[in-house]
Amino acid sequence: MNEFQISTLVAIFLAISGYFIKYAIDLRITKKKAVIDSEKSKLNSELNRVNEQLEKFYGPLKALNESSEIAWVGFRKKYRSHTPHFFSNKEMPNDEELEAWRLWMSIVFMPNNNKMFEVINSRLDLLIEDEMPESLKLLCAHVAAYKTVLHKWSLQDFSEHTSIINFPSVEVKKYVDISFSKLKKRQSELLGLIKK
């Protein structure tokens, strides 16, 4: 073989080798891009779920619960602030206080409680957990049981003033606050990961 033939063979070999090397690199880049796209798709899907949980479940519950808490504090400052509980066994509310209780319960507290009840019952699919937490079960039971009391009031029967199930204010606040914070943190993490 002469020098020209050898250099031609080397050139052909280098061209073919270059083609296969480029093909291997392109294939590797394509696979890596597919993995990255798949990960971003999963992250976007998770972000959409978190956004929906915040917008349609935990956000409304938090807002309704906090507004009820603020209203409750205002109500208690005005009525029976000298007792640890509105309905105290030592000193029951007088007629004027009971009338205020019925007014606030009918116009402020129960409408908010009913909205929380509706959010919970209509969007259980957005729970973080697989099972409904005890605090939300108690909230729903409280609202359902209070409906009989409100119905009696509508008939001018004021023999009852409370639900047979207490509103689980501490438990609901704790659950909603922790869940909302957890979701907001995850939302921030996902936004950071997707932007990378």
mmCIF file of C-alpha atoms in Angstrom, residues 12-172:
data_model
loop_
_atom_site.group_PDB
_atom_site.id
_atom_site.type_symbol
_atom_site.label_atom_id
_atom_site.label_comp_id
_atom_site.label_asym_id
_atom_site.label_seq_id
_atom_site.Cartn_x
_atom_site.Cartn_y
_atom_site.Cartn_z
ATOM 1 C CA ILE A 12 -12.114 7.243 5.859
ATOM 2 C CA PHE A 13 -11.549 5.568 9.245
ATOM 3 C CA LEU A 14 -11.482 8.949 11.022
ATOM 4 C CA ALA A 15 -14.618 10.101 9.198
ATOM 5 C CA ILE A 16 -16.493 6.907 10.107
ATOM 6 C CA SER A 17 -15.175 7.017 13.688
ATOM 7 C CA GLY A 18 -16.158 10.690 13.963
ATOM 8 C CA TYR A 19 -19.636 9.885 12.734
ATOM 9 C CA PHE A 20 -20.074 7.099 15.323
ATOM 10 C CA ILE A 21 -18.624 9.238 18.109
ATOM 11 C CA LYS A 22 -20.985 12.102 17.202
ATOM 12 C CA TYR A 23 -23.895 9.648 17.000
ATOM 13 C CA ALA A 24 -23.034 8.248 20.460
ATOM 14 C CA ILE A 25 -22.749 11.752 21.938
ATOM 15 C CA ASP A 26 -26.044 12.853 20.323
ATOM 16 C CA LEU A 27 -27.755 9.701 21.607
ATOM 17 C CA ARG A 28 -26.435 10.336 25.118
ATOM 18 C CA ILE A 29 -27.607 13.986 25.001
ATOM 19 C CA THR A 30 -31.052 12.919 23.740
ATOM 20 C CA LYS A 31 -31.409 10.334 26.523
ATOM 21 C CA LYS A 32 -30.254 12.846 29.140
ATOM 22 C CA LYS A 33 -32.706 15.447 27.803
ATOM 23 C CA ALA A 34 -35.523 12.864 27.908
ATOM 24 C CA VAL A 35 -34.693 12.084 31.549
ATOM 25 C CA ILE A 36 -34.602 15.798 32.417
ATOM 26 C CA ASP A 37 -37.889 16.412 30.560
ATOM 27 C CA SER A 38 -39.484 13.462 32.362
ATOM 28 C CA GLU A 39 -38.308 14.790 35.739
ATOM 29 C CA LYS A 40 -39.572 18.291 34.922
ATOM 30 C CA SER A 41 -42.901 16.812 33.870
ATOM 31 C CA LYS A 42 -43.164 14.950 37.196
ATOM 32 C CA LEU A 43 -42.224 18.109 39.105
ATOM 33 C CA ASN A 44 -44.770 20.165 37.146
ATOM 34 C CA SER A 45 -47.424 17.572 37.871
ATOM 35 C CA GLU A 46 -46.589 17.631 41.586
ATOM 36 C CA LEU A 47 -46.547 21.444 41.562
ATOM 37 C CA ASN A 48 -50.005 21.514 39.952
ATOM 38 C CA ARG A 49 -51.301 19.193 42.675
ATOM 39 C CA VAL A 50 -49.748 21.299 45.465
ATOM 40 C CA ASN A 51 -51.152 24.489 43.914
ATOM 41 C CA GLU A 52 -54.616 22.944 43.763
ATOM 42 C CA GLN A 53 -54.379 21.739 47.381
ATOM 43 C CA LEU A 54 -53.439 25.245 48.514
ATOM 44 C CA GLU A 55 -55.981 27.052 46.346
ATOM 45 C CA LYS A 56 -59.014 24.833 46.820
ATOM 46 C CA PHE A 57 -58.571 23.158 50.192
ATOM 47 C CA TYR A 58 -55.942 24.272 52.697
ATOM 48 C CA GLY A 59 -55.954 27.957 51.725
ATOM 49 C CA PRO A 60 -59.722 28.383 52.090
ATOM 50 C CA LEU A 61 -59.739 26.356 55.327
ATOM 51 C CA LYS A 62 -56.946 28.498 56.754
ATOM 52 C CA ALA A 63 -58.629 31.776 55.767
ATOM 53 C CA LEU A 64 -62.027 30.714 57.120
ATOM 54 C CA ASN A 65 -60.574 29.346 60.335
ATOM 55 C CA GLU A 66 -58.457 32.447 60.968
ATOM 56 C CA SER A 67 -61.355 34.815 60.306
ATOM 57 C CA SER A 68 -63.506 32.771 62.705
ATOM 58 C CA GLU A 69 -60.782 32.948 65.351
ATOM 59 C CA ILE A 70 -60.552 36.725 65.030
ATOM 60 C CA ALA A 71 -64.345 37.052 65.205
ATOM 61 C CA TRP A 72 -64.426 34.731 68.232
ATOM 62 C CA VAL A 73 -61.821 36.840 70.065
ATOM 63 C CA GLY A 74 -63.852 39.976 69.327
ATOM 64 C CA PHE A 75 -67.070 38.323 70.469
ATOM 65 C CA ARG A 76 -65.476 37.129 73.724
ATOM 66 C CA LYS A 77 -64.037 40.570 74.465
ATOM 67 C CA LYS A 78 -67.530 41.985 74.249
ATOM 68 C CA TYR A 79 -69.464 39.143 75.863
ATOM 69 C CA ARG A 80 -68.569 37.302 79.050
ATOM 70 C CA SER A 81 -64.843 38.056 78.964
ATOM 71 C CA HIS A 82 -64.793 37.529 82.726
ATOM 72 C CA THR A 83 -65.433 33.752 82.321
ATOM 73 C CA PRO A 84 -63.013 31.195 80.865
ATOM 74 C CA HIS A 85 -65.798 29.745 78.674
ATOM 75 C CA PHE A 86 -68.901 31.384 77.300
ATOM 76 C CA PHE A 87 -71.028 28.586 78.762
ATOM 77 C CA SER A 88 -69.608 28.274 82.256
ATOM 78 C CA ASN A 89 -71.239 25.912 84.759
ATOM 79 C CA LYS A 90 -70.617 28.381 87.559
ATOM 80 C CA GLU A 91 -72.383 31.280 85.872
ATOM 81 C CA MET A 92 -74.632 30.635 82.903
ATOM 82 C CA PRO A 93 -75.174 33.420 80.336
ATOM 83 C CA ASN A 94 -78.132 35.718 80.893
ATOM 84 C CA ASP A 95 -80.891 36.254 78.311
ATOM 85 C CA GLU A 96 -79.123 39.187 76.633
ATOM 86 C CA GLU A 97 -75.884 37.184 76.320
ATOM 87 C CA LEU A 98 -77.763 34.183 74.947
ATOM 88 C CA GLU A 99 -79.439 36.412 72.373
ATOM 89 C CA ALA A 100 -76.009 37.739 71.336
ATOM 90 C CA TRP A 101 -74.751 34.157 71.156
ATOM 91 C CA ARG A 102 -77.577 33.134 68.827
ATOM 92 C CA LEU A 103 -77.022 36.174 66.629
ATOM 93 C CA TRP A 104 -73.270 35.658 66.283
ATOM 94 C CA MET A 105 -73.632 31.907 65.856
ATOM 95 C CA SER A 106 -76.280 32.334 63.149
ATOM 96 C CA ILE A 107 -74.642 35.170 61.233
ATOM 97 C CA VAL A 108 -70.893 34.798 61.768
ATOM 98 C CA PHE A 109 -69.718 31.466 63.158
ATOM 99 C CA MET A 110 -72.044 28.954 61.502
ATOM 100 C CA PRO A 111 -71.768 30.454 58.002
ATOM 101 C CA ASN A 112 -67.968 30.173 58.283
ATOM 102 C CA ASN A 113 -68.260 26.683 59.761
ATOM 103 C CA ASN A 114 -70.626 25.682 56.939
ATOM 104 C CA LYS A 115 -68.121 26.944 54.362
ATOM 105 C CA MET A 116 -65.359 24.883 55.993
ATOM 106 C CA PHE A 117 -67.723 21.893 56.034
ATOM 107 C CA GLU A 118 -68.377 22.372 52.299
ATOM 108 C CA VAL A 119 -64.672 22.688 51.450
ATOM 109 C CA ILE A 120 -63.911 19.497 53.356
ATOM 110 C CA ASN A 121 -66.777 17.471 51.923
ATOM 111 C CA SER A 122 -66.434 18.670 48.350
ATOM 112 C CA ARG A 123 -62.623 18.437 48.069
ATOM 113 C CA LEU A 124 -61.536 15.450 50.161
ATOM 114 C CA ASP A 125 -59.501 14.373 47.135
ATOM 115 C CA LEU A 126 -57.055 17.192 47.983
ATOM 116 C CA LEU A 127 -56.129 15.901 51.434
ATOM 117 C CA ILE A 128 -52.430 15.386 52.076
ATOM 118 C CA GLU A 129 -53.233 12.188 53.954
ATOM 119 C CA ASP A 130 -54.947 9.035 52.740
ATOM 120 C CA GLU A 131 -57.522 9.238 55.540
ATOM 121 C CA MET A 132 -59.512 12.198 56.837
ATOM 122 C CA PRO A 133 -57.811 13.576 59.983
ATOM 123 C CA GLU A 134 -59.722 13.372 63.256
ATOM 124 C CA SER A 135 -59.828 17.168 63.624
ATOM 125 C CA LEU A 136 -61.695 17.547 60.313
ATOM 126 C CA LYS A 137 -64.081 14.711 61.213
ATOM 127 C CA LEU A 138 -64.889 16.485 64.472
ATOM 128 C CA LEU A 139 -65.366 19.812 62.687
ATOM 129 C CA CYS A 140 -67.856 18.219 60.267
ATOM 130 C CA ALA A 141 -69.669 16.428 63.097
ATOM 131 C CA HIS A 142 -69.894 19.683 65.077
ATOM 132 C CA VAL A 143 -71.402 21.542 62.117
ATOM 133 C CA ALA A 144 -73.858 18.754 61.324
ATOM 134 C CA ALA A 145 -75.002 18.502 64.947
ATOM 135 C CA TYR A 146 -75.365 22.285 65.255
ATOM 136 C CA LYS A 147 -77.892 22.311 62.416
ATOM 137 C CA THR A 148 -80.518 20.843 64.743
ATOM 138 C CA VAL A 149 -79.888 23.647 67.243
ATOM 139 C CA LEU A 150 -80.227 26.301 64.532
ATOM 140 C CA HIS A 151 -83.399 24.666 63.292
ATOM 141 C CA LYS A 152 -84.880 24.867 66.805
ATOM 142 C CA TRP A 153 -83.922 28.542 66.941
ATOM 143 C CA SER A 154 -85.762 29.132 63.675
ATOM 144 C CA LEU A 155 -88.863 27.733 65.424
ATOM 145 C CA GLN A 156 -88.290 30.081 68.390
ATOM 146 C CA ASP A 157 -87.217 27.137 70.574
ATOM 147 C CA PHE A 158 -84.213 28.320 72.573
ATOM 148 C CA SER A 159 -83.947 25.315 74.883
ATOM 149 C CA GLU A 160 -80.533 24.427 73.417
ATOM 150 C CA HIS A 161 -77.618 26.682 72.597
ATOM 151 C CA THR A 162 -74.721 24.381 71.776
ATOM 152 C CA SER A 163 -73.893 21.425 69.599
ATOM 153 C CA ILE A 164 -73.499 18.047 71.287
ATOM 154 C CA ILE A 165 -69.989 18.028 69.744
ATOM 155 C CA ASN A 166 -67.619 20.863 70.598
ATOM 156 C CA PHE A 167 -65.825 22.724 67.823
ATOM 157 C CA PRO A 168 -62.249 21.356 67.781
ATOM 158 C CA SER A 169 -60.648 24.796 67.425
ATOM 159 C CA VAL A 170 -57.168 23.908 68.720
ATOM 160 C CA GLU A 171 -56.942 20.706 66.689
ATOM 161 C CA VAL A 172 -58.251 22.290 63.470
#
